[in-house]
mmCIF file of C-alpha atoms in Angstrom:
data_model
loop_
_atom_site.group_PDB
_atom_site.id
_atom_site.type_symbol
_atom_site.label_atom_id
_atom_site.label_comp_id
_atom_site.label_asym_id
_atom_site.label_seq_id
_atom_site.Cartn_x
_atom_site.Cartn_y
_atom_site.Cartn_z
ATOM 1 C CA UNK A 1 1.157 -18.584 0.636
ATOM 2 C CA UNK A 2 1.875 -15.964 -2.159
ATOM 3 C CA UNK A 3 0.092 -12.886 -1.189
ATOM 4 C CA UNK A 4 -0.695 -11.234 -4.677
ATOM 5 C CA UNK A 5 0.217 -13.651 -7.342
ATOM 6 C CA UNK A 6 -0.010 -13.545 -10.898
ATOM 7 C CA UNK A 7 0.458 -15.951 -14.025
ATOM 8 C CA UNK A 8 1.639 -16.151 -16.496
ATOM 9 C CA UNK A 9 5.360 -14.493 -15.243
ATOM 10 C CA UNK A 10 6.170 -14.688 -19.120
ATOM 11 C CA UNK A 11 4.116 -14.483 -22.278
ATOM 12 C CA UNK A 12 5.082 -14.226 -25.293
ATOM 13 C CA UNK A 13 2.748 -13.595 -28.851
ATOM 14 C CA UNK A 14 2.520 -12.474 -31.798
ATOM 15 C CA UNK A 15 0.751 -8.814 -33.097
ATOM 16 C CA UNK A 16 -2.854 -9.485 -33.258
ATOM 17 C CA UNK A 17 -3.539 -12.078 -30.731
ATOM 18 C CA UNK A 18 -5.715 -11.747 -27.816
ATOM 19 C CA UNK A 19 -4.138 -13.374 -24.391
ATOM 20 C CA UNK A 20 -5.133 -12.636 -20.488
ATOM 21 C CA UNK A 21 -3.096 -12.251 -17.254
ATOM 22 C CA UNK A 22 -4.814 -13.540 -14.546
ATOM 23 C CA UNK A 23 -3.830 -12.299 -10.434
ATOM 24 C CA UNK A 24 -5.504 -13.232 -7.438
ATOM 25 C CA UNK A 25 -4.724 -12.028 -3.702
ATOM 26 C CA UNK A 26 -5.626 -13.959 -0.500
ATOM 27 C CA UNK A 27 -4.801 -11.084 1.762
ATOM 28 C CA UNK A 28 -8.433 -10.007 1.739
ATOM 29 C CA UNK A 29 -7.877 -6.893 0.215
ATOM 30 C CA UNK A 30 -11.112 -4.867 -1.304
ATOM 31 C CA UNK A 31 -9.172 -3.061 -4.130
ATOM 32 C CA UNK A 32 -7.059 -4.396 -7.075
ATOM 33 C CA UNK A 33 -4.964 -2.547 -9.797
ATOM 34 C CA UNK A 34 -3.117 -3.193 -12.552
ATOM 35 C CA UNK A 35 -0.100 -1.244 -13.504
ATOM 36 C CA UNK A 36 1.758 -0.974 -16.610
ATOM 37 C CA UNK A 37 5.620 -0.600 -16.189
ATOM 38 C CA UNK A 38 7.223 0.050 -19.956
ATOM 39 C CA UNK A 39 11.543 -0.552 -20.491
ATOM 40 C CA UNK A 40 11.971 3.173 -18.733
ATOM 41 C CA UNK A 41 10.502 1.500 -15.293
ATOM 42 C CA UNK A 42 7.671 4.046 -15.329
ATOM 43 C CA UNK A 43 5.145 2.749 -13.810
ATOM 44 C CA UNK A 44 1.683 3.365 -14.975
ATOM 45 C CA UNK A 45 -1.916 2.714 -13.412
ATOM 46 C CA UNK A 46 -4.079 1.489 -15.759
ATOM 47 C CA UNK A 47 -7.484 -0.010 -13.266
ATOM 48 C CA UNK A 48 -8.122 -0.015 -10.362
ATOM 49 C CA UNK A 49 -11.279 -1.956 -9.369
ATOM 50 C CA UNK A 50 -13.503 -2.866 -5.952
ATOM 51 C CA UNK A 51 -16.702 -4.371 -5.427
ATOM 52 C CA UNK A 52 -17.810 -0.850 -6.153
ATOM 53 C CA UNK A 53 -16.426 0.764 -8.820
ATOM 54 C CA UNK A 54 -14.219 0.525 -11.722
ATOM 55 C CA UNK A 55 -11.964 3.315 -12.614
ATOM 56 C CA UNK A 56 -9.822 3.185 -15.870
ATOM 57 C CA UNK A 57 -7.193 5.545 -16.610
ATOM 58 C CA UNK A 58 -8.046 7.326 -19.653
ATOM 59 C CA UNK A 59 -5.032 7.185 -21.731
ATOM 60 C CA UNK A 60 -5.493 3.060 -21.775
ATOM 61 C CA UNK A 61 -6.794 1.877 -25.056
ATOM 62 C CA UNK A 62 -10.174 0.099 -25.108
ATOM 63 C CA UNK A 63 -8.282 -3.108 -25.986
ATOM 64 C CA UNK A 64 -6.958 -3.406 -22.655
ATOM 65 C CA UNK A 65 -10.195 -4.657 -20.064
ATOM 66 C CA UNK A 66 -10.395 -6.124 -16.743
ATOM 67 C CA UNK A 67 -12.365 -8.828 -15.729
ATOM 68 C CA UNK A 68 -12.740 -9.667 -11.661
ATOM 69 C CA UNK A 69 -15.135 -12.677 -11.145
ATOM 70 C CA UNK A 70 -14.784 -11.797 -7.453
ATOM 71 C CA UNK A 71 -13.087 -9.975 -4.888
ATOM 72 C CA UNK A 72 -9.711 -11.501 -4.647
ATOM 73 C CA UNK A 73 -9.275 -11.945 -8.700
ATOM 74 C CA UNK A 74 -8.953 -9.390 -11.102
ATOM 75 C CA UNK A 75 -7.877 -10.497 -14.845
ATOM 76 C CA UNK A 76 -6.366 -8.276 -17.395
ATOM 77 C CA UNK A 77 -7.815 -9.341 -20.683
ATOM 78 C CA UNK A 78 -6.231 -7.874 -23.813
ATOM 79 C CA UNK A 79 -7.320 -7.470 -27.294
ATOM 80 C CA UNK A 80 -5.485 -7.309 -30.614
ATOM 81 C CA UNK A 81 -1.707 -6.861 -28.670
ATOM 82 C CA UNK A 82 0.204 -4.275 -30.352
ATOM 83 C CA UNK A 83 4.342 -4.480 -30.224
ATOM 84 C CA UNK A 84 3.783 -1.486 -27.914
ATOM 85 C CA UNK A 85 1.553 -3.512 -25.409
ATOM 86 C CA UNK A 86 5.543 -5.002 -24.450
ATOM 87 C CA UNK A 87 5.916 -4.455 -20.712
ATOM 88 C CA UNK A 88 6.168 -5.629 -17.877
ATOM 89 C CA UNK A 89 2.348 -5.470 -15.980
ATOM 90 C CA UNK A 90 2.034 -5.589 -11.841
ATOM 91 C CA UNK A 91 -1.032 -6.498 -10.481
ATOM 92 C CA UNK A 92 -1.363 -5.167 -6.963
ATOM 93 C CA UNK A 93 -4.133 -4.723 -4.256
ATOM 94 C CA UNK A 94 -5.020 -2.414 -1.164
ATOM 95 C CA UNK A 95 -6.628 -3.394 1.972
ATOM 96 C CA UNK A 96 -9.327 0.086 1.914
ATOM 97 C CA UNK A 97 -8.572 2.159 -1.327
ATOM 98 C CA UNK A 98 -8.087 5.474 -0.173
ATOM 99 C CA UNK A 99 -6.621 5.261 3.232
ATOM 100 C CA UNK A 100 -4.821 7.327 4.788
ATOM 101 C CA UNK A 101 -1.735 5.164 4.566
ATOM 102 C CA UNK A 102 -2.630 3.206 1.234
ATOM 103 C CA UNK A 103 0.270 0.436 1.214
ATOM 104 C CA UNK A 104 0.007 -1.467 -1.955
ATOM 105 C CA UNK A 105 1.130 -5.465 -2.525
ATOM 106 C CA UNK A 106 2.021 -5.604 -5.476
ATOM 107 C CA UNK A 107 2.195 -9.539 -7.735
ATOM 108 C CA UNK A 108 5.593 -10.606 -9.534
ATOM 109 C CA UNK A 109 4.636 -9.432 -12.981
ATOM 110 C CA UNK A 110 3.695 -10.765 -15.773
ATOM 111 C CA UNK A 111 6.731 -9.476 -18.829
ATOM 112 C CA UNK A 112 4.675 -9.088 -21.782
ATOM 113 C CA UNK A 113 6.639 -10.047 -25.271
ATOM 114 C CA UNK A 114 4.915 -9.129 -28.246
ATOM 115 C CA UNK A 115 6.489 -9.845 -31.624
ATOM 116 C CA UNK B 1 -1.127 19.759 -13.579
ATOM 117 C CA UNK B 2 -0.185 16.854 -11.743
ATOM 118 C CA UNK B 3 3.941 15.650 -11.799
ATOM 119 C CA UNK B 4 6.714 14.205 -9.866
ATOM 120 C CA UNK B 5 9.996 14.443 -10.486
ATOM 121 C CA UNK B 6 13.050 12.219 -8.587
ATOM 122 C CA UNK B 7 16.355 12.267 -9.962
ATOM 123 C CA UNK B 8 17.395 9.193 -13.008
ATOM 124 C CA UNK B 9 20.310 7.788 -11.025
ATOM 125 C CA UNK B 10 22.328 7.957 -8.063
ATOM 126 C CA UNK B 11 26.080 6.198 -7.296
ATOM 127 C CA UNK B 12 27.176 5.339 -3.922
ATOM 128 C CA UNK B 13 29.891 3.309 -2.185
ATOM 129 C CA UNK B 14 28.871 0.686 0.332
ATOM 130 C CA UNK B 15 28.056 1.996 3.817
ATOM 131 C CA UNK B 16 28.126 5.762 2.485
ATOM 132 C CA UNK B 17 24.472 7.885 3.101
ATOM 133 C CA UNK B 18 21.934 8.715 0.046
ATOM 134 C CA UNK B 19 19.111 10.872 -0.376
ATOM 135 C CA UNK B 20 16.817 10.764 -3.198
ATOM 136 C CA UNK B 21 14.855 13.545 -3.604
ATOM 137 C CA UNK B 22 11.351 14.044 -4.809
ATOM 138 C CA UNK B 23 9.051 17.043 -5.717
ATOM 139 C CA UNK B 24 5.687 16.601 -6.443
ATOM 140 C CA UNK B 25 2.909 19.025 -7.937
ATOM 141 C CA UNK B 26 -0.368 17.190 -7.165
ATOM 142 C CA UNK B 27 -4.007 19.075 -6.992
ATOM 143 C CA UNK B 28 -4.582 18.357 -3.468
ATOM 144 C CA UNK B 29 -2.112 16.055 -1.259
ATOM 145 C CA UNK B 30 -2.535 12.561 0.675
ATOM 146 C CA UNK B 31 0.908 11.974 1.591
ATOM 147 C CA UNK B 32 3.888 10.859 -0.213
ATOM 148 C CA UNK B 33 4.699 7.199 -0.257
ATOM 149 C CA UNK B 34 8.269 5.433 -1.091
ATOM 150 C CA UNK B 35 8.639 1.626 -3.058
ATOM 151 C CA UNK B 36 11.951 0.271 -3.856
ATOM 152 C CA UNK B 37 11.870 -2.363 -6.751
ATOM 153 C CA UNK B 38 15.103 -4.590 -7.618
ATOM 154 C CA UNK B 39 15.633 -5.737 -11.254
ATOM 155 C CA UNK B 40 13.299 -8.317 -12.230
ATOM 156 C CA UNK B 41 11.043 -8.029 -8.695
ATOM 157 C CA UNK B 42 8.108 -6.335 -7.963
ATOM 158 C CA UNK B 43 7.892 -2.943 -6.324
ATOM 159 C CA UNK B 44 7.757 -3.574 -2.233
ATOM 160 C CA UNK B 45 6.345 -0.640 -0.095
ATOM 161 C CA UNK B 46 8.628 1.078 1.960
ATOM 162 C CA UNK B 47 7.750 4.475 3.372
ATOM 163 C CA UNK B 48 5.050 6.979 4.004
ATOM 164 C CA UNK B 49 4.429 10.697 5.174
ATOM 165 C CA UNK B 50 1.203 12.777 5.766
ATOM 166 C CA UNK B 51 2.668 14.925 7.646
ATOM 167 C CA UNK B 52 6.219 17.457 7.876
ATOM 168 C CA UNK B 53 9.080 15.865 9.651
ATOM 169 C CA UNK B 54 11.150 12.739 9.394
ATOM 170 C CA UNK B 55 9.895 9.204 9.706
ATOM 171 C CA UNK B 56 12.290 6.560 10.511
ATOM 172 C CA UNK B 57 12.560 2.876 9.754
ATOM 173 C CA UNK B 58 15.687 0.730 10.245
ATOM 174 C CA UNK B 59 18.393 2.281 8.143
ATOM 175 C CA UNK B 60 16.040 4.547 5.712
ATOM 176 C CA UNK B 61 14.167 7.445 6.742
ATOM 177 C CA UNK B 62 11.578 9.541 4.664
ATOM 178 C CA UNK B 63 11.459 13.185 5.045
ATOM 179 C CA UNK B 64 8.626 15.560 4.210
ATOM 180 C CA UNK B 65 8.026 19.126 3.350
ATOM 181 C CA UNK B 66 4.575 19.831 2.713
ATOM 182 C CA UNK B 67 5.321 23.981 2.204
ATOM 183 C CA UNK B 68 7.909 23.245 -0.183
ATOM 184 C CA UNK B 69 6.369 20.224 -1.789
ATOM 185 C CA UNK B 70 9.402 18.306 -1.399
ATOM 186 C CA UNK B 71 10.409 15.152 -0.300
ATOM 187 C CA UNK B 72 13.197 12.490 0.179
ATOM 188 C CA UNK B 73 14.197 9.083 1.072
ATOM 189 C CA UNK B 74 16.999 8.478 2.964
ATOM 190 C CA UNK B 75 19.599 5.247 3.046
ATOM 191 C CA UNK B 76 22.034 5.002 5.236
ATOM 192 C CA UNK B 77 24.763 2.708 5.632
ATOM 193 C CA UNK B 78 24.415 1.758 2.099
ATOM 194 C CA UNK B 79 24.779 -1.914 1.407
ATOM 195 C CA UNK B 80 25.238 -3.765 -1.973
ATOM 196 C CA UNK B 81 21.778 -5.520 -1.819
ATOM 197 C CA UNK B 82 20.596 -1.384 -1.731
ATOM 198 C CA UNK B 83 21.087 -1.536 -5.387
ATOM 199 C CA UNK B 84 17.762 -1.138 -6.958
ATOM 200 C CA UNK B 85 15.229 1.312 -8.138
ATOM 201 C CA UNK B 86 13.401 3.518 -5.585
ATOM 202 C CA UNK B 87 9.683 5.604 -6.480
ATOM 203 C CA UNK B 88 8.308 7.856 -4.449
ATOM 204 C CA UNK B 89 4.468 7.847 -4.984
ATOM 205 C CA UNK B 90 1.246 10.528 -4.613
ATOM 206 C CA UNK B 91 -2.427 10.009 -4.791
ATOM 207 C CA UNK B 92 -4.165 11.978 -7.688
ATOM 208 C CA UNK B 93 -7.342 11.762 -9.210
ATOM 209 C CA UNK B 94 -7.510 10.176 -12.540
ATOM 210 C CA UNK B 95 -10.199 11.790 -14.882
ATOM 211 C CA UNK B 96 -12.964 9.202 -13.877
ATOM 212 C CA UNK B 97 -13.273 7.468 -10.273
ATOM 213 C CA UNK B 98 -14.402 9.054 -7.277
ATOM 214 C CA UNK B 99 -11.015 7.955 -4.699
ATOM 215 C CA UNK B 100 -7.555 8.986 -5.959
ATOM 216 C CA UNK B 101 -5.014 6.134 -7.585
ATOM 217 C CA UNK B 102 -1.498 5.633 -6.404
ATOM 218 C CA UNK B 103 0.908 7.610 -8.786
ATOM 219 C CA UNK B 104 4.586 6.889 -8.955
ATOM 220 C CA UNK B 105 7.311 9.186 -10.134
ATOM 221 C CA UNK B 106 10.073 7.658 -13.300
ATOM 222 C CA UNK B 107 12.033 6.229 -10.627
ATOM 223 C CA UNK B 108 15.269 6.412 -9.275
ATOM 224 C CA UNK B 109 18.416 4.050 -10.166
ATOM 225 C CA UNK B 110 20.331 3.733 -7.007
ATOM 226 C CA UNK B 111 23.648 2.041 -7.478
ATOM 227 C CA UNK B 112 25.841 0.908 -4.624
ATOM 228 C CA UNK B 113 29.607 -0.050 -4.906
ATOM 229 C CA UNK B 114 31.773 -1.825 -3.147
#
């Protein structure tokens, strides 16, 4: 009964390859995001997506896209992984983005290994 | 611009009181939110304030000035399972979108010892 869960927890590849993370929440939530956390623990939003929009932040490469084939799953696919790509990535979701008191539930992570 | 700053680390002994601090420069304001994150776990929710004053929850409170732009969380009665990372958080438009994303500071490395 995992609220926000994501697979894989670790992936490891090679410079060049193209993999996917995939998350899925059953809390009903209307907004997903994923968020980049790099070795410093900073954590970074890179999308966050509803039935409505899609907003990317613009300092993520073009590689990076996410897919959501409906409400409660949003995939991170990635394209020709970089050794910089190496993090640790949170998916996460909202019940109403932009509420007053926006509580985000955030996934495990997926650690990111590329070599 | 748009920043927040918390300090890198804090020490403590077991059943001591911490404050983490947090300022924030943000082009408009929607409260200031608090997750703590242990090593290897995911960050957990843990705090908010829209308004001045102190909030309190259990043995952590979250204070917030909205003149001064300034905030801070609160532990008390520090216990070893404490140890972890705590972010304090703002909403801020990102360049494209028309609702503001969650935005979390670098993080702060509380330590507790025995």
């Amino acid at each position: 009964d995992t609220a926000v869960s994501q697979t894989p927890k670790y992936l490891v590849t090679q410079m060049g390859n193209d993999k996917s993370i995939k998350c899925e929440q059953n809390l009903g939530h209307d907004t997903m995001y994923w968020y980049k956390q790099d070795s410093k623990k900073f954590l970074k939003i890179m999308f966050s997506y509803n039935n409505k929009e899609l907003i990317i932040n613009e300092t993520v490469p073009n590689r990076f896209s996410p897919k959501s084939p409906d409400k409660a799953h949003l995939n991170l696919h990635i394209n020709s992984l970089e050794l910089g790509d190496s993090a640790v990535y949170f998916c996460a979701s909202t019940l109403r983005q932009g509420a007053a008191k926006e509580k985000l539930f955030f996934g495990s992570g997926t650690q990111l290994s590329v070599l | 611009g748009q920043s927040l700053e918390q300090p890198s680390e804090v020490t403590a002994v077991e059943g001591a009181i911490v404050q983490i601090n947090c300022t924030y420069q943000t082009s408009g304001f929607y409260g200031l939110s608090w997750y703590q994150q242990h090593d290897g776990g995911a960050p957990t929710f843990l705090s908010y304030n829209a308004l001045d004053g102190l909030e309190e929850t259990g043995r952590f409170s979250s204070f917030l000035s909205r003149s001064d732009s300034y905030g801070y969380l609160l532990l008390q009665e520090l216990q070893m399972k404490d140890s972890a990372s705590y972010f304090c958080a703002v909403r801020v438009f990102l360049s494209s979108g028309s609702a503001r994303q969650l935005t979390f500071g670098s993080g702060t490395q509380l330590t507790v010892l025995p």
